[in-house]
XYZ file of C-alpha atoms in Angstrom:
578
model
C -12.949 -5.697 -22.725
C -13.572 -2.685 -20.427
C -14.018 -5.001 -17.440
C -10.319 -6.186 -17.982
C -8.874 -2.869 -18.222
C -10.985 -1.641 -15.121
C -9.379 -4.558 -13.219
C -5.988 -3.653 -14.065
C -6.317 0.029 -13.414
C -8.033 -0.471 -9.991
C -5.184 -3.389 -8.850
C -2.302 -0.435 -9.916
C -4.467 2.051 -7.788
C -4.442 -0.055 -4.773
C -0.720 -0.312 -4.977
C -0.419 3.083 -5.022
C -2.707 3.706 -2.462
C -0.979 1.713 0.185
C 2.592 3.177 -0.469
C 2.823 5.808 1.755
C 1.329 3.941 4.668
C 3.502 0.941 4.138
C 6.302 2.792 3.072
C 6.161 5.017 6.360
C 5.684 1.923 8.753
C 9.048 0.489 7.139
C 10.636 3.554 7.452
C 9.653 3.486 11.347
C 11.167 -0.369 11.546
C 14.403 0.617 10.207
C 14.696 3.774 12.372
C 13.878 1.935 15.374
C 11.011 3.984 16.319
C 8.166 2.437 18.214
C 5.456 0.494 16.469
C 2.717 -1.206 17.740
C 4.130 -4.340 17.694
C 6.773 -3.192 20.218
C 5.155 -4.731 23.109
C 5.225 -8.263 21.828
C 8.386 -8.056 19.664
C 10.691 -6.481 21.713
C 11.348 -9.304 24.255
C 11.603 -11.614 21.446
C 14.305 -9.615 19.192
C 16.297 -9.520 22.591
C 16.545 -13.284 23.073
C 17.356 -13.504 19.208
C 20.344 -10.835 19.397
C 21.288 -12.911 22.721
C 21.383 -16.022 20.782
C 23.016 -14.955 17.599
C 25.548 -12.898 19.669
C 24.779 -9.766 17.838
C 25.238 -6.257 19.574
C 22.171 -4.488 18.405
C 23.586 -0.788 18.140
C 26.893 -1.824 16.665
C 27.077 -0.588 13.106
C 28.733 -2.307 10.254
C 31.032 -0.935 7.350
C 30.438 -2.211 3.609
C 32.567 -4.969 3.857
C 31.420 -6.270 7.280
C 27.996 -6.396 6.016
C 28.703 -8.013 2.864
C 30.785 -10.560 4.504
C 27.765 -11.166 6.977
C 25.493 -11.991 4.273
C 27.599 -14.396 2.644
C 28.593 -16.140 5.824
C 25.070 -16.508 6.903
C 23.876 -17.319 3.397
C 26.604 -20.275 3.000
C 25.271 -21.598 6.596
C 21.617 -21.973 5.540
C 22.312 -23.061 2.068
C 23.803 -26.256 3.893
C 21.157 -26.535 5.982
C 18.350 -26.408 3.042
C 20.745 -28.877 0.938
C 20.940 -31.393 3.729
C 17.025 -31.019 4.283
C 16.172 -31.508 0.751
C 18.869 -34.708 0.471
C 17.534 -36.128 3.632
C 13.785 -35.631 2.769
C 13.350 -39.486 2.221
C 13.538 -40.215 6.062
C 12.384 -36.876 7.355
C 9.083 -36.709 8.742
C 5.907 -34.810 6.684
C 6.525 -36.964 3.797
C 3.148 -38.423 3.259
C 4.035 -39.518 -0.278
C 7.360 -41.264 0.564
C 8.825 -39.302 -2.241
C 12.909 -39.733 -1.865
C 15.803 -37.747 -2.575
C 16.378 -35.724 -5.808
C 19.331 -35.954 -8.218
C 22.237 -34.273 -6.389
C 22.118 -31.255 -9.279
C 18.616 -30.828 -8.727
C 19.096 -30.179 -5.135
C 22.125 -27.724 -5.517
C 20.117 -25.770 -8.198
C 17.138 -25.620 -5.833
C 19.343 -24.698 -2.782
C 21.101 -21.755 -4.546
C 18.105 -20.709 -6.270
C 16.069 -20.088 -3.015
C 18.774 -18.883 -1.303
C 19.430 -16.314 -3.761
C 15.809 -15.189 -3.609
C 14.976 -16.280 -7.015
C 13.180 -19.529 -6.710
C 13.886 -20.817 -10.182
C 12.122 -24.396 -10.287
C 13.548 -27.390 -12.386
C 11.407 -29.952 -11.124
C 7.570 -29.926 -9.887
C 6.711 -29.591 -6.347
C 4.583 -32.099 -5.549
C 6.345 -35.111 -7.082
C 9.445 -33.829 -5.815
C 9.466 -32.384 -2.531
C 8.454 -33.742 0.817
C 6.052 -31.131 3.191
C 9.043 -30.996 5.303
C 11.589 -29.583 2.321
C 8.824 -27.651 1.299
C 8.010 -26.021 5.018
C 11.453 -26.270 6.687
C 13.776 -25.817 3.932
C 12.067 -23.924 0.950
C 9.573 -22.094 3.220
C 12.209 -21.258 5.789
C 14.402 -19.567 3.056
C 11.400 -17.625 1.585
C 11.745 -15.359 4.755
C 15.611 -15.417 4.959
C 16.252 -14.577 1.362
C 13.495 -11.811 1.354
C 14.742 -10.706 4.545
C 18.236 -10.534 2.875
C 17.482 -8.498 -0.039
C 15.163 -5.914 1.959
C 18.213 -5.405 4.724
C 20.540 -4.449 1.685
C 17.809 -1.842 0.271
C 17.561 -0.523 3.751
C 21.469 -0.473 4.164
C 21.772 1.115 0.479
C 19.287 4.079 1.706
C 20.963 4.561 4.764
C 24.369 5.328 2.796
C 22.998 7.003 0.436
C 21.506 9.538 2.770
C 24.842 9.850 4.760
C 24.157 7.299 7.499
C 26.040 4.368 8.747
C 24.761 1.294 6.846
C 23.706 -0.638 10.396
C 24.022 -3.923 11.273
C 23.044 -6.684 8.904
C 21.933 -9.476 11.628
C 19.863 -6.553 13.390
C 18.173 -5.531 9.980
C 17.770 -9.385 8.968
C 15.767 -9.936 12.243
C 13.571 -6.772 11.897
C 12.866 -7.451 8.570
C 11.249 -10.974 9.267
C 9.870 -10.082 12.630
C 8.089 -6.908 12.180
C 7.473 -7.037 8.397
C 7.504 -10.370 6.734
C 6.008 -12.622 9.493
C 3.268 -10.518 10.788
C 1.810 -9.905 7.403
C 2.120 -13.126 6.202
C 0.355 -14.572 9.613
C -2.578 -12.244 8.532
C -2.317 -13.168 4.804
C -2.363 -16.885 5.557
C -5.636 -16.617 7.640
C -7.321 -14.591 4.611
C -5.891 -17.029 1.886
C -7.142 -20.002 4.069
C -10.777 -18.519 4.187
C -10.566 -17.886 0.389
C -10.182 -21.352 -0.448
C -6.449 -22.346 -0.524
C -5.748 -25.240 1.823
C -3.414 -25.759 4.596
C -3.161 -29.366 5.870
C -0.182 -31.979 6.343
C -2.737 -34.643 5.178
C -1.600 -36.604 2.116
C -3.141 -36.278 -1.479
C -6.766 -37.489 -1.728
C -7.653 -40.333 -4.011
C -10.819 -39.771 -5.631
C -12.653 -41.909 -8.712
C -12.896 -39.667 -12.023
C -15.836 -38.262 -13.495
C -15.193 -40.540 -16.450
C -14.751 -43.868 -15.434
C -15.236 -44.319 -11.831
C -13.143 -47.132 -11.639
C -10.395 -45.247 -12.206
C -9.039 -43.222 -9.649
C -6.698 -40.128 -9.759
C -4.475 -38.475 -6.794
C -5.167 -35.066 -6.281
C -1.905 -33.187 -4.489
C -2.402 -30.775 -1.495
C -0.473 -29.779 1.483
C 0.381 -26.805 3.560
C -0.222 -24.308 0.854
C -1.583 -21.119 2.123
C 1.168 -19.901 4.462
C 3.663 -21.054 1.692
C 1.683 -19.153 -0.948
C 1.496 -15.485 0.877
C 5.498 -15.459 1.673
C 6.002 -16.476 -1.606
C 4.261 -13.248 -2.973
C 5.335 -11.018 -0.151
C 8.932 -11.843 -0.335
C 9.243 -11.816 -4.189
C 10.255 -15.365 -4.115
C 7.737 -16.639 -6.823
C 8.609 -20.897 -5.940
C 5.210 -22.705 -6.264
C 4.413 -25.494 -4.084
C 2.647 -27.078 -7.314
C 4.322 -26.940 -10.967
C 1.934 -24.632 -12.222
C 2.571 -22.126 -9.356
C -0.105 -19.592 -8.947
C -2.263 -20.921 -12.117
C -3.236 -24.165 -9.616
C -6.490 -23.514 -8.089
C -5.221 -24.682 -4.586
C -2.323 -21.721 -4.830
C -4.912 -19.106 -6.586
C -8.424 -20.320 -6.531
C -9.963 -16.925 -7.796
C -10.039 -13.336 -8.583
C -9.896 -12.455 -4.718
C -6.793 -14.367 -4.096
C -5.358 -13.071 -7.245
C -5.664 -9.697 -6.340
C -4.036 -10.605 -2.936
C -1.052 -11.776 -4.816
C -0.514 -9.021 -6.982
C -0.932 -6.475 -4.108
C 1.399 -8.502 -1.938
C 4.171 -8.861 -4.650
C 4.333 -4.891 -5.362
C 3.600 -3.914 -1.484
C 7.433 -3.785 -0.537
C 9.186 -2.763 -3.380
C 7.124 0.068 -4.028
C 7.196 1.026 -0.178
C 10.515 1.355 -0.309
C 10.876 4.071 -2.587
C 8.756 6.057 -0.161
C 10.824 4.773 2.728
C 13.981 6.343 1.092
C 11.916 9.780 0.987
C 11.682 9.771 4.367
C 15.310 9.030 5.481
C 16.310 11.530 2.656
C 13.697 13.950 4.211
C 12.501 14.663 0.675
C 9.377 13.139 -0.160
C 8.833 15.398 -3.306
C 11.848 13.309 -4.799
C 10.587 10.076 -3.675
C 7.270 10.571 -5.632
C 9.104 11.452 -8.871
C 11.529 8.493 -8.540
C 8.363 6.628 -8.036
C 6.848 7.610 -11.168
C 9.673 6.369 -13.084
C 8.502 2.506 -12.347
C 5.208 3.367 -12.201
C 5.231 4.885 -15.770
C 7.470 2.091 -17.312
C 5.117 -0.527 -15.820
C 2.034 0.833 -16.700
C 3.596 0.914 -20.382
C 4.611 -2.612 -20.222
C 1.230 -3.913 -19.065
C -0.520 -2.144 -21.794
C 1.683 -3.519 -24.551
C 1.303 -7.116 -23.084
C -2.203 -6.497 -22.295
C -2.894 -5.451 -26.138
C -1.091 -8.236 -27.227
C -2.971 -10.984 -25.515
C -6.469 -9.230 -26.241
C -5.558 -9.114 -30.058
C -4.767 -12.645 -29.804
C -2.967 -14.608 -32.706
C -3.209 -13.126 -35.998
C -3.044 -16.703 -37.629
C -5.592 -18.160 -35.257
C -7.689 -15.261 -35.949
C -7.657 -15.708 -39.591
C -8.732 -19.125 -39.293
C -11.819 -17.891 -37.289
C -12.216 -15.128 -39.127
C -12.652 -13.297 -36.107
C -10.554 -11.517 -33.711
C -10.289 -13.524 -30.075
C -7.998 -12.956 -27.170
C -5.095 -15.156 -26.645
C -6.338 -17.648 -24.243
C -3.526 -20.556 -24.615
C -1.421 -21.165 -21.481
C -4.228 -19.131 -19.173
C -6.771 -20.067 -16.832
C -10.263 -19.123 -17.687
C -11.232 -17.727 -14.292
C -8.411 -14.972 -14.747
C -8.707 -14.232 -18.999
C -6.199 -12.411 -21.059
C -6.283 -9.198 -18.503
C -5.195 -10.635 -15.048
C -3.160 -12.925 -16.982
C -1.063 -10.260 -18.822
C -1.347 -7.737 -15.513
C 0.177 -10.613 -13.598
C 3.057 -11.498 -16.238
C 3.818 -8.021 -16.041
C 4.125 -7.466 -12.585
C 5.732 -10.641 -11.533
C 8.995 -9.846 -13.940
C 8.954 -6.195 -12.898
C 9.272 -7.180 -9.484
C 11.400 -9.964 -9.774
C 8.840 -12.129 -8.110
C 8.724 -14.975 -10.593
C 5.208 -16.305 -9.751
C 3.126 -16.916 -12.645
C -0.785 -17.482 -13.236
C -0.257 -18.370 -16.930
C 2.421 -20.218 -19.075
C 4.706 -16.980 -20.330
C 5.779 -19.262 -23.161
C 2.439 -19.234 -24.466
C 2.128 -15.189 -24.587
C 2.439 -13.229 -27.637
C 5.501 -11.502 -28.890
C 4.431 -8.424 -26.802
C 4.684 -10.222 -23.662
C 7.932 -11.941 -24.221
C 9.553 -8.788 -24.883
C 8.055 -6.809 -21.749
C 8.653 -9.812 -19.646
C 12.575 -9.910 -21.135
C 12.786 -6.142 -20.674
C 11.587 -6.071 -17.061
C 14.520 -8.892 -16.302
C 16.754 -6.680 -18.154
C 16.268 -3.335 -16.508
C 15.628 -4.669 -13.084
C 14.279 -1.248 -11.756
C 10.419 -1.412 -12.685
C 10.404 -2.195 -8.624
C 12.899 -4.814 -9.241
C 14.005 -7.375 -6.797
C 13.037 -7.122 -2.915
C 15.086 -4.213 -1.698
C 17.959 -4.666 -4.395
C 15.602 -3.260 -7.077
C 15.413 -0.051 -5.404
C 18.849 0.400 -4.942
C 19.531 -0.366 -8.267
C 16.887 2.507 -9.336
C 19.296 4.761 -7.055
C 22.415 3.485 -8.778
C 21.087 4.582 -11.879
C 20.300 7.744 -10.169
C 23.659 8.427 -9.739
C 24.679 7.693 -13.241
C 22.269 9.973 -14.432
C 23.503 12.708 -11.996
C 27.179 12.180 -13.361
C 26.123 12.167 -16.832
C 23.818 15.240 -16.727
C 26.289 17.082 -14.490
C 28.868 16.556 -17.635
C 26.716 17.840 -19.989
C 25.182 20.985 -18.392
C 28.733 21.949 -16.722
C 27.172 21.459 -13.243
C 28.854 19.568 -10.283
C 27.910 16.217 -10.020
C 26.204 15.712 -6.472
C 23.379 13.665 -5.019
C 21.865 14.694 -1.731
C 24.798 17.045 -1.056
C 27.583 14.750 -1.503
C 29.813 14.559 -4.601
C 29.742 11.874 -6.845
C 33.350 11.063 -8.300
C 34.855 8.225 -9.717
C 34.409 5.749 -7.197
C 30.979 6.037 -7.486
C 30.703 6.083 -11.071
C 32.696 2.856 -11.659
C 30.488 1.084 -8.929
C 27.544 1.958 -10.482
C 28.523 1.335 -14.115
C 29.905 -1.819 -12.989
C 26.666 -3.342 -11.531
C 24.595 -1.852 -14.357
C 26.449 -2.254 -17.691
C 28.636 -5.289 -17.048
C 27.628 -7.873 -14.183
C 24.052 -8.160 -15.346
C 24.964 -8.617 -19.108
C 27.969 -11.128 -18.535
C 25.410 -13.476 -16.327
C 23.156 -13.740 -19.004
C 24.897 -13.448 -22.525
C 27.853 -15.513 -21.727
C 26.278 -18.685 -20.776
C 23.328 -18.211 -23.340
C 26.233 -17.933 -26.119
C 27.386 -21.348 -25.060
C 24.108 -23.047 -24.664
C 22.900 -22.010 -28.177
C 26.264 -22.947 -29.629
C 25.247 -26.564 -28.734
C 21.325 -26.400 -28.945
C 20.908 -30.065 -29.581
C 23.182 -31.263 -26.871
C 22.783 -28.431 -24.086
C 19.711 -26.425 -24.749
C 16.979 -28.857 -25.209
C 15.051 -26.532 -27.065
C 11.420 -27.148 -27.786
C 10.739 -24.271 -30.445
C 12.468 -23.564 -33.496
C 13.597 -20.082 -34.507
C 13.165 -17.023 -32.505
C 10.885 -18.650 -29.876
C 13.604 -20.982 -29.191
C 16.056 -17.994 -28.761
C 14.173 -16.476 -26.321
C 13.725 -19.567 -24.353
C 17.290 -19.568 -23.608
C 17.404 -16.220 -23.401
C 14.841 -16.213 -20.607
C 16.235 -18.916 -18.728
C 19.231 -17.108 -17.747
C 17.735 -13.742 -17.637
C 15.235 -15.108 -14.855
C 18.287 -16.523 -13.149
C 20.717 -13.766 -13.173
C 17.375 -11.169 -12.470
C 16.668 -13.564 -9.750
C 13.205 -13.766 -11.234
C 12.615 -17.479 -10.974
C 10.011 -17.622 -13.854
C 10.518 -19.421 -17.277
C 9.633 -19.753 -20.666
C 9.225 -23.185 -20.338
C 9.726 -25.957 -22.837
C 13.583 -26.554 -22.288
C 15.149 -29.784 -20.851
C 15.917 -28.323 -17.586
C 14.587 -30.983 -15.234
C 15.617 -34.449 -14.294
C 13.076 -37.317 -13.246
C 11.421 -37.257 -10.398
C 12.826 -39.213 -7.308
C 9.808 -41.462 -7.974
C 10.752 -41.903 -11.607
C 14.193 -42.524 -10.944
C 13.236 -45.091 -8.221
C 11.460 -46.890 -11.091
C 14.491 -46.876 -13.382
C 14.353 -43.721 -15.132
C 17.796 -42.034 -16.191
C 19.050 -38.525 -15.342
C 19.828 -36.655 -18.704
C 22.855 -34.292 -19.714
C 20.783 -31.447 -20.670
C 19.042 -31.005 -17.359
C 22.485 -31.515 -15.440
C 23.797 -28.654 -17.749
C 20.774 -26.318 -17.124
C 20.887 -26.995 -13.253
C 24.933 -26.240 -13.019
C 25.058 -23.417 -15.553
C 21.922 -21.345 -14.200
C 23.813 -21.685 -10.860
C 26.338 -19.413 -12.258
C 23.768 -16.785 -13.052
C 21.966 -17.215 -9.743
C 25.054 -16.258 -7.718
C 26.661 -14.019 -10.264
C 23.331 -11.950 -10.454
C 22.590 -12.213 -6.498
C 25.936 -11.578 -4.598
C 28.187 -9.279 -6.815
C 25.545 -6.618 -7.342
C 24.558 -7.008 -3.529
C 28.572 -6.421 -2.640
C 28.785 -3.888 -4.930
C 25.737 -2.032 -3.547
C 27.056 -2.246 -0.309
C 30.774 -0.873 -1.091
C 28.858 2.217 -2.774
C 26.508 3.021 0.070
C 29.630 2.701 2.283
C 31.285 5.287 0.100
C 28.484 7.501 0.151
C 28.063 7.431 3.831
C 31.740 8.574 4.241
C 31.436 11.562 1.959
C 31.311 15.036 3.602
C 28.181 16.940 2.921
C 29.221 20.323 0.466
C 27.011 23.554 0.536
C 24.147 23.979 -2.179
C 25.137 26.137 -4.491
C 23.813 27.909 -7.803
C 26.106 25.311 -9.686
C 24.623 22.053 -7.893
C 22.407 20.165 -10.032
C 19.080 19.486 -8.544
C 17.890 15.974 -8.314
C 14.308 16.357 -7.184
C 12.658 17.946 -10.387
C 10.656 16.761 -13.248
C 13.298 17.370 -15.694
C 15.600 15.169 -13.974
C 13.607 12.556 -13.610
C 12.997 12.589 -17.107
C 16.388 12.332 -17.701
C 17.118 9.725 -15.356
C 14.298 7.663 -17.001
C 15.846 8.039 -20.671
C 19.175 6.868 -18.914
C 17.666 3.806 -18.105
C 15.948 3.056 -21.125
C 18.934 3.709 -23.182
C 21.548 1.874 -21.310
C 18.895 -1.130 -21.060
C 18.361 -0.797 -24.907
C 21.890 -0.392 -26.117
C 22.853 -3.678 -24.086
C 20.043 -6.202 -24.565
C 18.172 -4.481 -27.536
C 20.016 -6.824 -30.245
C 18.706 -9.813 -27.862
C 15.134 -8.698 -28.069
C 15.552 -8.341 -32.014
C 16.670 -12.192 -32.154
C 13.723 -12.787 -29.739
C 10.485 -11.430 -29.511
C 11.015 -8.674 -31.877
C 11.769 -10.975 -34.338
C 9.158 -13.720 -33.457
C 6.593 -10.520 -33.692
C 7.462 -9.868 -37.391
C 7.466 -13.288 -38.288
C 4.184 -13.840 -36.958
C 2.900 -10.839 -39.137
C 4.227 -12.214 -42.016
């Protein structure tokens, strides 16, 4: 038991320790200050700017920035859809897999372009190496860089600066942050035992019967794995994601993945402190997601350590819940991974979330409902400060102080935008399609578990899509037959078609509407005149206001989604207790 808790504490301490160093580097990159990579990358970036036709010093408005994101993402979506549907005749296809169904290809395209990587397929049987590298892997960089660019633009606007240029931010996010770390990370992961090869599956005789052979899938996994975590993408090369020994073979690779997942979203809050010239406030804001994450990790870990009461009654002793978990990680690292991957909107998994105790289901769903426990790549930081703006307004009303943030008045437009983003878009993208699906449990849902857990399965799938997380409770009939199975006569299903198309709504609504709203909010803040600080100004860099903000976050999240949690994991917990 003690060893497991020590592993959890050390992992979180490493993340906190690297935050100021990485946060300072990100700030230097996007403030266009000198870095050690300048001699190598300045010429490369000039060529890229020339090819794209971008004027590096030309700032965009919120509308122009949003338009650039939408246009570029449409072009990239068409590219990935073409690659997936053409994989049957493209090179690097050692298994000869053909094109998947059109609805699977569409869902996969939208899922990866939105940085969600929700997978209604098994990577080793559905996708060729070309699709994994050129399509999915490419979009792991661009979708993560898009989110990071939005986060930086929001920070600029919040601190009174122009939003910048999307194409410049996109290129610098890839060349200065994602790509260099991914190159180093790939080398480390290869050394740690993760394969990186273009060779096809290896066929070996089984130990039980040497006359029977088994095909072991492999591929160019290591470079795919590091950007999967660093960019908060989460899409696995193999069906079982980071529970697969070729994606996550040991405790060292597990540690690298956990640190990589949190490194950018955690450091962006420190980056804000540098932009705002207020590191005190940055650390106070940083304490909100850290405190919530620690509490959620403890809740999840206690549930998994204590195990299932029904099973313990049969065994006559208390045993950890190891169902759906890899022995090499155990209860502690599985619980920590589940809490971190849903807190950060990464969505990678090293265990089956469907098999967790209700504590784990409560935590993973709550993370995706709140979206600010570090949250998505770049957008999570922006969401956190949108909550801060709401807290300023609410607190100002209660104590009779002027609602100001960083010397700029919070007025009707800012409150409407922040409320729209937090209180309307996310619940609509989850609850409406969930309600429709649950109204037809046999025809649409394909639920594999009855009662509270089956309810949670459906809610989880749409919450994962809307939050751009991508993990799943599984157990739903959301996968069409593989291209190989279709070639041998397997039929597609209406249930999988519904899941592919309905989650596309949540994917798109959960990604682009908030991004556009955040950019408009940042643009509005950037245009405001500074007002002088007076005795009537509400200070936002105090422990008291930080506590109020945390309360606003939890109250709004609880009021919106508590009924869903009550019918899901909370109800399941009472049911198990009897």
